[in-house]
PDB file of C-alpha atoms in Angstrom:
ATOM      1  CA  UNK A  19     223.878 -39.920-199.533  1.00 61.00           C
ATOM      2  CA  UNK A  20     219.977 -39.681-199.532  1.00 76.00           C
ATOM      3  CA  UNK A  21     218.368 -42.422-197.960  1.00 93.00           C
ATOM      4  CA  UNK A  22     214.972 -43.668-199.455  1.00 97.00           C
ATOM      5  CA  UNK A  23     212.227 -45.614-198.487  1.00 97.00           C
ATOM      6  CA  UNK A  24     210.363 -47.360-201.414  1.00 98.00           C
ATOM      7  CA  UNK A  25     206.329 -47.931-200.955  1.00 98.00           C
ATOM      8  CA  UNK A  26     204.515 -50.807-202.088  1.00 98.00           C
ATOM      9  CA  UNK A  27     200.948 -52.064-201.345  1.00 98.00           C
ATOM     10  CA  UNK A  28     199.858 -55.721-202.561  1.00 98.00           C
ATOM     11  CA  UNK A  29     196.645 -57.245-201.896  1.00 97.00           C
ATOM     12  CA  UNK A  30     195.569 -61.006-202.460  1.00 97.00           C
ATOM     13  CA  UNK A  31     194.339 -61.082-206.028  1.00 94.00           C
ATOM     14  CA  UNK A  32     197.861 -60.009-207.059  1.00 95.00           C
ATOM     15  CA  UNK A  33     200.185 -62.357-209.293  1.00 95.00           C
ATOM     16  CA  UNK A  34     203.289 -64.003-207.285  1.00 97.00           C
ATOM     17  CA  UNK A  35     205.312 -63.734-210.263  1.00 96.00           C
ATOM     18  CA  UNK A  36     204.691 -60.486-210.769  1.00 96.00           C
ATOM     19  CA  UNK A  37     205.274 -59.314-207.314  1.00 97.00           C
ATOM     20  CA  UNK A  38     208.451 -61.154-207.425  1.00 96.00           C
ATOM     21  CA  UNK A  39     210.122 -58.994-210.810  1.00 96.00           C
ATOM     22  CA  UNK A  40     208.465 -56.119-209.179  1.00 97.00           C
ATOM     23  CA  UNK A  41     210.381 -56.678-205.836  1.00 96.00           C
ATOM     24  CA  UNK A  42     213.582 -58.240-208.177  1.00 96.00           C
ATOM     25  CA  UNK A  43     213.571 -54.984-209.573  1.00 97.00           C
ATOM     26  CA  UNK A  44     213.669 -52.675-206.698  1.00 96.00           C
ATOM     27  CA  UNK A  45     216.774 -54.392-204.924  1.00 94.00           C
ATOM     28  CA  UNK A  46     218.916 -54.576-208.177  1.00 95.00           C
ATOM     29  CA  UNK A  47     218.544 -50.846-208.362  1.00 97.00           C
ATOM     30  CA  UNK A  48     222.022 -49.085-208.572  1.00 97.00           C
ATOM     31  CA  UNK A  49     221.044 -46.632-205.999  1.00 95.00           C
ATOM     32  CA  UNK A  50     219.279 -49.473-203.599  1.00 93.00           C
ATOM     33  CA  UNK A  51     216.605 -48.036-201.075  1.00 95.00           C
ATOM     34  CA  UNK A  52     218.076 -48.882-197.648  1.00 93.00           C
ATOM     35  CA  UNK A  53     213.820 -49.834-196.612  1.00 94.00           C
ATOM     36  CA  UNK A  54     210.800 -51.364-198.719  1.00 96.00           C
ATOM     37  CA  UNK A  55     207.411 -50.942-196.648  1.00 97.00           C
ATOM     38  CA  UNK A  56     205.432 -53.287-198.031  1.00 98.00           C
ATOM     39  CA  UNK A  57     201.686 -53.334-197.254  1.00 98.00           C
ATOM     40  CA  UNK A  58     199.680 -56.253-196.938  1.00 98.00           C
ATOM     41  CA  UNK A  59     196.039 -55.152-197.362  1.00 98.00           C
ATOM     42  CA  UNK A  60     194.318 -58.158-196.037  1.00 98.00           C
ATOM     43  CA  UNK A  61     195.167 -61.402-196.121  1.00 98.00           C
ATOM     44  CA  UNK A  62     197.491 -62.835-198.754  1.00 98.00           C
ATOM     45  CA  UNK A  63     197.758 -66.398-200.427  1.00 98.00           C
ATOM     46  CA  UNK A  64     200.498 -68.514-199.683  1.00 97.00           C
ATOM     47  CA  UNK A  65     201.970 -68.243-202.830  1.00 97.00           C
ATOM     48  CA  UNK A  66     202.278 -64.634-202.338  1.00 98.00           C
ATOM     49  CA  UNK A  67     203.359 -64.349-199.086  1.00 97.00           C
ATOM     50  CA  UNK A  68     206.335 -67.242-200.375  1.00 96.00           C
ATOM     51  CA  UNK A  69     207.684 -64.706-202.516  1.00 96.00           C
ATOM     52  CA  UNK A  70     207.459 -62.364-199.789  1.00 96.00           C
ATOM     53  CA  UNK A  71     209.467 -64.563-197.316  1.00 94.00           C
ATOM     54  CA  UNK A  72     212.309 -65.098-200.059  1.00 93.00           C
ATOM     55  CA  UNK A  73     213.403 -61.595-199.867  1.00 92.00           C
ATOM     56  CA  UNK A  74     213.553 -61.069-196.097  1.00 86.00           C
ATOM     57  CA  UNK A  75     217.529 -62.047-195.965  1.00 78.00           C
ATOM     58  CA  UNK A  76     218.063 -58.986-198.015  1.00 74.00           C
ATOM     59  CA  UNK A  77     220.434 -56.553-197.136  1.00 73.00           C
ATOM     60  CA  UNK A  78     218.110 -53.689-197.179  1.00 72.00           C
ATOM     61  CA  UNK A  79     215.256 -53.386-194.279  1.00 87.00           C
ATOM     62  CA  UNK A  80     211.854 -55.053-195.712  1.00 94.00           C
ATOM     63  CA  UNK A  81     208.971 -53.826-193.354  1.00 95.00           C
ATOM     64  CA  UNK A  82     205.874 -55.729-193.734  1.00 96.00           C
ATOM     65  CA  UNK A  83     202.869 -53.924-192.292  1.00 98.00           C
ATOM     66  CA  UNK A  84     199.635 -56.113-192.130  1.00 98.00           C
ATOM     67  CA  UNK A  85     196.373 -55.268-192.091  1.00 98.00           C
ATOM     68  CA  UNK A  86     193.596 -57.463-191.114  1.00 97.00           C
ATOM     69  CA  UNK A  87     191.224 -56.321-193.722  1.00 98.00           C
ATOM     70  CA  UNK A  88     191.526 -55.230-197.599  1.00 97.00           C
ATOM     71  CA  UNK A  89     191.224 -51.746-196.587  1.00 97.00           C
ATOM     72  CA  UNK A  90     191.924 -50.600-200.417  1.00 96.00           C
ATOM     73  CA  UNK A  91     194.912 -48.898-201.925  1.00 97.00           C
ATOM     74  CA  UNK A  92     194.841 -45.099-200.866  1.00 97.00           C
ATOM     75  CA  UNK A  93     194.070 -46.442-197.125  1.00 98.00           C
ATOM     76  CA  UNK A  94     196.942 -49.127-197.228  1.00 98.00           C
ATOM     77  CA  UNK A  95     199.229 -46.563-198.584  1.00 98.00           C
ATOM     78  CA  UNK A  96     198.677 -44.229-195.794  1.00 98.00           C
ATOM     79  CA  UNK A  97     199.175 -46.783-193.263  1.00 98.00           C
ATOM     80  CA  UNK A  98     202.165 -47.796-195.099  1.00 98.00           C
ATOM     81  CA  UNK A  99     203.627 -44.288-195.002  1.00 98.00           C
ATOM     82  CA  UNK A 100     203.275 -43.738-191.507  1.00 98.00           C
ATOM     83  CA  UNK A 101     205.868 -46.499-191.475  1.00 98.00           C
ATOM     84  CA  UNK A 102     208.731 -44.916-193.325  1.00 98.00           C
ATOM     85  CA  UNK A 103     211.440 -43.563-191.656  1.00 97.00           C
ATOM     86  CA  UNK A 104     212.886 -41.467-194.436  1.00 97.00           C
ATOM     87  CA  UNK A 105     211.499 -38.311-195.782  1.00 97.00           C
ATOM     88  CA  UNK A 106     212.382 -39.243-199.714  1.00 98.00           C
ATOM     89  CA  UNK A 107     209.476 -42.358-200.572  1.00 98.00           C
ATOM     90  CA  UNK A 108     209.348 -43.558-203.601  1.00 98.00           C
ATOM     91  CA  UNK A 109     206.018 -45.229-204.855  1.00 98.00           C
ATOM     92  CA  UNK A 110     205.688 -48.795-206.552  1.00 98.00           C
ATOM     93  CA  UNK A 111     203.243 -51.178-207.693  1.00 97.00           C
ATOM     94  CA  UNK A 112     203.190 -54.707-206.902  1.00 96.00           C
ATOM     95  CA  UNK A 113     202.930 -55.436-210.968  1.00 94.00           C
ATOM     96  CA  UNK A 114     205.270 -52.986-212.388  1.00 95.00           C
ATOM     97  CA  UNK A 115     208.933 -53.180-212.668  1.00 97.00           C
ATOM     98  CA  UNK A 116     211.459 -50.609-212.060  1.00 97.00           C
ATOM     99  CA  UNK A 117     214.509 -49.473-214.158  1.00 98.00           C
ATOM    100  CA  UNK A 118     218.191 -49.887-213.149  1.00 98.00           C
ATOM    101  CA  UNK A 119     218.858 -46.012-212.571  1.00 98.00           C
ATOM    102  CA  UNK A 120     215.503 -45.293-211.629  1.00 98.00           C
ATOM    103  CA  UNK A 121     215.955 -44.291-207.861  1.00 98.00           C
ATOM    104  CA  UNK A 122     219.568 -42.739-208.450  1.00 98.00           C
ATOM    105  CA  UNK A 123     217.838 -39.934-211.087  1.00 98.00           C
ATOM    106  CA  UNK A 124     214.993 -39.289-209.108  1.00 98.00           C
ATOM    107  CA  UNK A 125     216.991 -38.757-205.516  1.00 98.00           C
ATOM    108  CA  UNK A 126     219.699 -36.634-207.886  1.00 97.00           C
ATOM    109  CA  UNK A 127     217.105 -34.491-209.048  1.00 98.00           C
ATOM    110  CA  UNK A 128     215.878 -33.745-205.705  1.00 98.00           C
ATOM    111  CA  UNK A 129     218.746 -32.981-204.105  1.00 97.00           C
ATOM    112  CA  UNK A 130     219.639 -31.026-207.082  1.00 97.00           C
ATOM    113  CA  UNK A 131     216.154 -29.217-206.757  1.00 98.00           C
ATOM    114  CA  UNK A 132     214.814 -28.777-203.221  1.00 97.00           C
ATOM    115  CA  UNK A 133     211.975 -26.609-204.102  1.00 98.00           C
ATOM    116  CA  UNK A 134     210.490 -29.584-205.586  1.00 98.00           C
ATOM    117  CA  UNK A 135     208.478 -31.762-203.467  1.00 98.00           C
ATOM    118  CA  UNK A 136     207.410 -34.935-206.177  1.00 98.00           C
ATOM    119  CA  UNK A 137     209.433 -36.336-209.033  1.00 98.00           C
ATOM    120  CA  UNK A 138     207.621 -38.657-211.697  1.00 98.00           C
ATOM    121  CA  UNK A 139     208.381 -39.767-214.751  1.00 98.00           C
ATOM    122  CA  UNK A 140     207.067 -41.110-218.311  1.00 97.00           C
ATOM    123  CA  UNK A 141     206.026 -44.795-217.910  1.00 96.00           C
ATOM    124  CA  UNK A 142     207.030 -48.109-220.914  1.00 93.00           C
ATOM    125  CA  UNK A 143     203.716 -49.988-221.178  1.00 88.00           C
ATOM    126  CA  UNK A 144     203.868 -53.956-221.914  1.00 88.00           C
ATOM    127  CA  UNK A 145     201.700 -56.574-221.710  1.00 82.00           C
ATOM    128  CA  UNK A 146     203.426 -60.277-221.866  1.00 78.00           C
ATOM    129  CA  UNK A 147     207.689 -58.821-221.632  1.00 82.00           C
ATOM    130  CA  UNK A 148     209.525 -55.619-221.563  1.00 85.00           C
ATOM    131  CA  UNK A 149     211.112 -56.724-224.583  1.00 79.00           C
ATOM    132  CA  UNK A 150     207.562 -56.339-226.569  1.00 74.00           C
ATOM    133  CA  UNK A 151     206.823 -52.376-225.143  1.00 66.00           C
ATOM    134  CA  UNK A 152     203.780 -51.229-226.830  1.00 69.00           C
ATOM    135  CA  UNK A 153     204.021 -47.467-225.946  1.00 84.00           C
ATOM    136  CA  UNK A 154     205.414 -45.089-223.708  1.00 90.00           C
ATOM    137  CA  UNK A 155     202.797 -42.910-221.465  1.00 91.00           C
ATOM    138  CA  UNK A 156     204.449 -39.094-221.527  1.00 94.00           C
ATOM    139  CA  UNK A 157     203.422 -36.495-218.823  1.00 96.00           C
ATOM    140  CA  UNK A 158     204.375 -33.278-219.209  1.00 97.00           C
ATOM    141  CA  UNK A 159     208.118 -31.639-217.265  1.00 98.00           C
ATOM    142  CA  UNK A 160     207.422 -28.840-215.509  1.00 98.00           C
ATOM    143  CA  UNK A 161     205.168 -27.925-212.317  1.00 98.00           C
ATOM    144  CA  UNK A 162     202.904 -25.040-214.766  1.00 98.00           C
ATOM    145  CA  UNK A 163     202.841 -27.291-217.317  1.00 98.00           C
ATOM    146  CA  UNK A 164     201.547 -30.119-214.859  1.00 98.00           C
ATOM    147  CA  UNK A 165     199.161 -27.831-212.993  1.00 98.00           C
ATOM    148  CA  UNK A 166     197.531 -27.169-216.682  1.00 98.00           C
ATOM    149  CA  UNK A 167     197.745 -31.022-217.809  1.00 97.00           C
ATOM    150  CA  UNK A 168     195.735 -31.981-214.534  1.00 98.00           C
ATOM    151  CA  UNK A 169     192.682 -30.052-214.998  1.00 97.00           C
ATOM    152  CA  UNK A 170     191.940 -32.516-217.426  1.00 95.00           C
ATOM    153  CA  UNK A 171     194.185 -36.140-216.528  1.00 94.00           C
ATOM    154  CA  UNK A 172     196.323 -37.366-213.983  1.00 96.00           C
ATOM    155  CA  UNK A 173     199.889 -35.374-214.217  1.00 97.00           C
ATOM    156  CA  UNK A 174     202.066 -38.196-212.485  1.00 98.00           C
ATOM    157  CA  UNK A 175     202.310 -42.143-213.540  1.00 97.00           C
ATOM    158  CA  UNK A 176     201.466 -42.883-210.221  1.00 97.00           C
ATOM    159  CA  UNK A 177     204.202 -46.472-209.945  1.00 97.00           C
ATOM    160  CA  UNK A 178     207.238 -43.406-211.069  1.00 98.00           C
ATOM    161  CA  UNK A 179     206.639 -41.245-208.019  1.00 98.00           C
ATOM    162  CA  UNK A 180     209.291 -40.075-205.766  1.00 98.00           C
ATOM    163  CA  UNK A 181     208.236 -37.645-203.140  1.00 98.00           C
ATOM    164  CA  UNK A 182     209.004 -35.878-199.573  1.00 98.00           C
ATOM    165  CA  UNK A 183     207.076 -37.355-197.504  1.00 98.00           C
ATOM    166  CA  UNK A 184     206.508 -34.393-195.308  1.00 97.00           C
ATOM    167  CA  UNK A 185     205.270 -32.628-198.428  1.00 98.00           C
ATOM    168  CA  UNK A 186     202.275 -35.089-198.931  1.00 98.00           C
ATOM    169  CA  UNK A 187     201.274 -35.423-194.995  1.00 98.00           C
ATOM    170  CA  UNK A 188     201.160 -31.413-195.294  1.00 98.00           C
ATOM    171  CA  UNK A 189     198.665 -32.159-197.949  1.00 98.00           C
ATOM    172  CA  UNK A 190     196.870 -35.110-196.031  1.00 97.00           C
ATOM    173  CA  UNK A 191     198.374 -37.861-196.920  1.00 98.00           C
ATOM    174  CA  UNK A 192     196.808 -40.609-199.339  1.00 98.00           C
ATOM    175  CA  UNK A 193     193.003 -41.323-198.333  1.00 97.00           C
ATOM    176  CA  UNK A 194     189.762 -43.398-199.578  1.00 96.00           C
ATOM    177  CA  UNK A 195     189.186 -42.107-202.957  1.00 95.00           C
ATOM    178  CA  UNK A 196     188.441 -45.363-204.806  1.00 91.00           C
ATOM    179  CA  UNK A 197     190.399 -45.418-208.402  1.00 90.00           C
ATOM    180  CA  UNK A 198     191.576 -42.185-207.670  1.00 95.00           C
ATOM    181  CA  UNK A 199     193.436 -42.315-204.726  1.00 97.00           C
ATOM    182  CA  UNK A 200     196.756 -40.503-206.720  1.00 98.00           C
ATOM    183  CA  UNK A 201     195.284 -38.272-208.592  1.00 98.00           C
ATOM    184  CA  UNK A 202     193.365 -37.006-205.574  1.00 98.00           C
ATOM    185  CA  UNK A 203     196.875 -36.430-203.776  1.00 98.00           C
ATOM    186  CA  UNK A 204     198.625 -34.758-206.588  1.00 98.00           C
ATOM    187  CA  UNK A 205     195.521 -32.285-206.635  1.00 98.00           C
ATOM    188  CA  UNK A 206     195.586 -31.931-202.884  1.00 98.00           C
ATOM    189  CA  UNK A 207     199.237 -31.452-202.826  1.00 98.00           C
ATOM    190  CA  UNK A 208     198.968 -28.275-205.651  1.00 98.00           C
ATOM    191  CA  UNK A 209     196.260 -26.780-203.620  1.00 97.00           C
ATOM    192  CA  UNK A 210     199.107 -26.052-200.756  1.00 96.00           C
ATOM    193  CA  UNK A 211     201.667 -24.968-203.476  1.00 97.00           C
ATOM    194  CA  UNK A 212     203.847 -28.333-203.374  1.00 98.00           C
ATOM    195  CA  UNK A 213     205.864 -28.263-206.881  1.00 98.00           C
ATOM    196  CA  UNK A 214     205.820 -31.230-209.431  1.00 98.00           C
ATOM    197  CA  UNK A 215     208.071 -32.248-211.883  1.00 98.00           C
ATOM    198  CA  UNK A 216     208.462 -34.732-214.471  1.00 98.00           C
ATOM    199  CA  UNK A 217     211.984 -36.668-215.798  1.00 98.00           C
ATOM    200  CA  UNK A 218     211.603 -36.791-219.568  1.00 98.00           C
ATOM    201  CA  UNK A 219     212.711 -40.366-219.766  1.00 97.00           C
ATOM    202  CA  UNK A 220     211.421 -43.719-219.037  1.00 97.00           C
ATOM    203  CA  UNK A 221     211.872 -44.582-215.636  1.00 98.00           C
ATOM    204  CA  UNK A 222     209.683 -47.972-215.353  1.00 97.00           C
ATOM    205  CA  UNK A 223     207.865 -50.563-217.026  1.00 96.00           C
ATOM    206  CA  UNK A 224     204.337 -50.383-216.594  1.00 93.00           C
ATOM    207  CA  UNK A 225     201.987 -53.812-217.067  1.00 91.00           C
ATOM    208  CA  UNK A 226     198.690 -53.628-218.949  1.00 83.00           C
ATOM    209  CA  UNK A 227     196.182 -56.303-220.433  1.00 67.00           C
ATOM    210  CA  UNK A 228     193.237 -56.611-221.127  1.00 58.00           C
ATOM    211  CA  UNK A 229     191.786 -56.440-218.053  1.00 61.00           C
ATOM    212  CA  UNK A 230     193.015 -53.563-217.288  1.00 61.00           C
ATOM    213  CA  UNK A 231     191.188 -52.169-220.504  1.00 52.00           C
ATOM    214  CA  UNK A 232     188.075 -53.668-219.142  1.00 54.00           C
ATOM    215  CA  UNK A 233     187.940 -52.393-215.240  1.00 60.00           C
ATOM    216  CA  UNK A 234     187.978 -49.057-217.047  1.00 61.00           C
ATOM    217  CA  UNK A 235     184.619 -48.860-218.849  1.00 60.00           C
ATOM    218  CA  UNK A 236     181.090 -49.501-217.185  1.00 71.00           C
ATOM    219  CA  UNK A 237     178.836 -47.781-214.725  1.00 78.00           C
ATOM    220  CA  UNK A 238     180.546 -48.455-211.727  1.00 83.00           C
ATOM    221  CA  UNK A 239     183.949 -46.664-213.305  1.00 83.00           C
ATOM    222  CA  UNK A 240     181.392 -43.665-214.865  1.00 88.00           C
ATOM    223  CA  UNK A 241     180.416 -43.046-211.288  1.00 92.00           C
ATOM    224  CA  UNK A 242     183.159 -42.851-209.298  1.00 91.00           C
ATOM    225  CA  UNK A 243     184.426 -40.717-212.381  1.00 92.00           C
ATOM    226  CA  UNK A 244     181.820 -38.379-211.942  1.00 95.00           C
ATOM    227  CA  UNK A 245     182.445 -38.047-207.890  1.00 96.00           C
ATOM    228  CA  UNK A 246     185.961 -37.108-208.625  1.00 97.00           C
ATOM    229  CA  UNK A 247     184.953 -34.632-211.259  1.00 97.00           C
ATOM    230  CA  UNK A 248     182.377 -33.057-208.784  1.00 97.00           C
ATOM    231  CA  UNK A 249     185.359 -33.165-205.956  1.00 98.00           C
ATOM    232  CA  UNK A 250     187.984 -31.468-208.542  1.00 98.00           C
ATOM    233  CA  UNK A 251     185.129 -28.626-208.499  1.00 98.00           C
ATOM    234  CA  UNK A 252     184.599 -28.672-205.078  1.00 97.00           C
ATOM    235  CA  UNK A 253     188.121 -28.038-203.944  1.00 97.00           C
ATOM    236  CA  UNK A 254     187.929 -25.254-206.604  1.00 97.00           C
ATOM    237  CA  UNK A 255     190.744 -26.954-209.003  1.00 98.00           C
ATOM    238  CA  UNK A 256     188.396 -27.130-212.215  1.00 98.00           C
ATOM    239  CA  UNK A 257     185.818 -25.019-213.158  1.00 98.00           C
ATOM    240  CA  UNK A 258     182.213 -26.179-213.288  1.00 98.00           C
ATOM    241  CA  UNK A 259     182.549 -26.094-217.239  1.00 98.00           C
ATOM    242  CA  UNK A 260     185.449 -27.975-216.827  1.00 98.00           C
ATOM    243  CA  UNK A 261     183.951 -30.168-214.659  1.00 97.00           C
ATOM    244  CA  UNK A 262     181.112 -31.054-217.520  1.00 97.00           C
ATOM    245  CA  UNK A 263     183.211 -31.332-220.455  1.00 96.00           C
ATOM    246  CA  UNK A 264     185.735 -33.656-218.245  1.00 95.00           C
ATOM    247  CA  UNK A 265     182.620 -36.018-217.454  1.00 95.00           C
ATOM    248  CA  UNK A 266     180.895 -35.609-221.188  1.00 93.00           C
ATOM    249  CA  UNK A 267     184.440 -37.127-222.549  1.00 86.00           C
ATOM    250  CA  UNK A 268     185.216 -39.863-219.865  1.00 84.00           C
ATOM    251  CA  UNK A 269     181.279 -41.233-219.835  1.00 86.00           C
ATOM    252  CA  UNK A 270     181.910 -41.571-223.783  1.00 79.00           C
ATOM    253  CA  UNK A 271     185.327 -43.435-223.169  1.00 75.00           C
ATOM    254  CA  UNK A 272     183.729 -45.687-220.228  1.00 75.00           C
ATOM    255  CA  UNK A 273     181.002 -46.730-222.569  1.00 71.00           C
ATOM    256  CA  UNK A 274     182.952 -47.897-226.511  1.00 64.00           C
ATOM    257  CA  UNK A 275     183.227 -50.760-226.262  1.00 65.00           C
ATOM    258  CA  UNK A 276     186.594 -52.449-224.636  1.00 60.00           C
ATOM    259  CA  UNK A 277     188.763 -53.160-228.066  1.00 64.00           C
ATOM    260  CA  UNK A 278     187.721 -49.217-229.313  1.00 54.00           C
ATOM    261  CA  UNK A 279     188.850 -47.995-225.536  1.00 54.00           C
ATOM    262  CA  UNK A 280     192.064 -50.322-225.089  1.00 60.00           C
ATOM    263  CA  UNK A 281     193.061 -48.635-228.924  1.00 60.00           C
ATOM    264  CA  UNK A 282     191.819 -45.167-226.965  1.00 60.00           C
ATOM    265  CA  UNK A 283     194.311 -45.462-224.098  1.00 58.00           C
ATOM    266  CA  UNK A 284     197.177 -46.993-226.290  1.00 57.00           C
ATOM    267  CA  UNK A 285     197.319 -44.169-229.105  1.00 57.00           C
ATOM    268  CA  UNK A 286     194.712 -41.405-228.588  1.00 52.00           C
ATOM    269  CA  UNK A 287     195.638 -40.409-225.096  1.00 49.00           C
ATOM    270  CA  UNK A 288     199.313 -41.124-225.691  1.00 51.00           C
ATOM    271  CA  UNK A 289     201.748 -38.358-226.936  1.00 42.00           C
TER     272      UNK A 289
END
């Protein structure tokens, strides 16, 4: 039976209740991870670290690492994964809940194929409960048609992930690249040759609002967009053209205003 580690960082602006469907949701899988490594990135609140107490009788190992400082996702993920003694990890968010079967399909599929290094899948988006789903993010299946898709977006739904962890600390592991810590991976991780894949099914609900809408427009977003673009470029994955057109299209999305960008993400960059 493959044994899985799942990886989850949480930081102290997080929501207790959402933390707690999000962990809910990983031990009522039907193919339960035998660890969670879950990251504190600085210190937490006490009603966070409350729900965090409540699930240390589980059955399955909960590792908390702590670090002293917010050191930011792709920095507490690394440190996380040096901490997980299996070689399948699967990825989580703190906000996000997983589906039943979700584990089971992605270690089947990787047993099934072990030429493939990371298995994702398509992503149900809701705001207030699962029952009210607004749409469903689809990513393309196979590893050509992935390496295509992300010389323009992100080819993974970063909370679906399920990868050898050998595979990514061939590639470097996760690092400081600030909003695009995955992304930067996945790119890093096709460079060597790893192969991607995509389940085309729903694997995990994914939590949006407003804010979430919002942290995506304005300077701050447009540059760090544009330092990724020029990085994409650097490490030869897009070509300069590429590189302008990507950063001509995301400046315009950054700037509409937040209702025109939320109906952006929901429908126009949806399949």
């Amino acid at each position: 039976m493959n044994r899985i580690s799942v990886l989850i960082s949480v930081y102290s602006k997080e929501k207790p209740a959402y933390l707690q469907q999000s962990l809910d949701s990983i031990f009522a899988q039907t193919m339960p991870p035998d660890e969670v490594v879950l990251v504190e990135d600085g210190p937490l609140t006490e009603p966070l670290l409350a729900v965090i107490e409540s699930f240390t009788q589980q059955p399955q190992e909960l590792h908390i690492v702590k670090l002293p400082t917010n050191v930011g996702l792709g920095l507490a993920l690394n440190e996380g994964l040096k901490h997980c003694k299996n070689n399948l990890v699967a990825r989580m968010d703190s906000d996000d809940i997983m589906k039943p079967e979700r584990l089971a399909k992605q270690a089947a599929y990787l047993e099934q194929h072990p030429e493939t290094a990371i298995v994702g899948s398509w992503t149900e988006e809701f705001s207030g409960s699962i029952h009210e789903s607004c749409t469903i993010r689809k990513v393309p299946e196979t590893h050509q048609q992935l390496l295509a898709f992300s010389k323009r977006r992100n080819p993974m739904n970063h909370p679906t992930v399920m990868f050898r962890k050998q595979a990514v600390e061939a590639a470097g592991s996760y690092r400081h690249c600030l909003l695009f810590e995955d992304y930067d991976l996945w790119v890093r991780m096709m460079r060597q040759d790893a192969q991607f894949y995509n389940l085309q099914e729903s694997l995990l609900y994914f939590r949006v609002s407003n804010d979430f809408f919002k942290r995506r427009g304005g300077w701050a977003y447009i540059r760090q967009e544009i330092r990724f673009q020029q990085s994409l470029h650097e490490m030869g994955h897009i070509s300069y053209a590429t590189m302008v057109q990507n950063i001509m299209m995301r400046t315009l999305l950054r700037m509409i205003p937040n209702k025109w960008r939320q109906k952006s993400y929901l429908f126009l960059l949806r399949k």
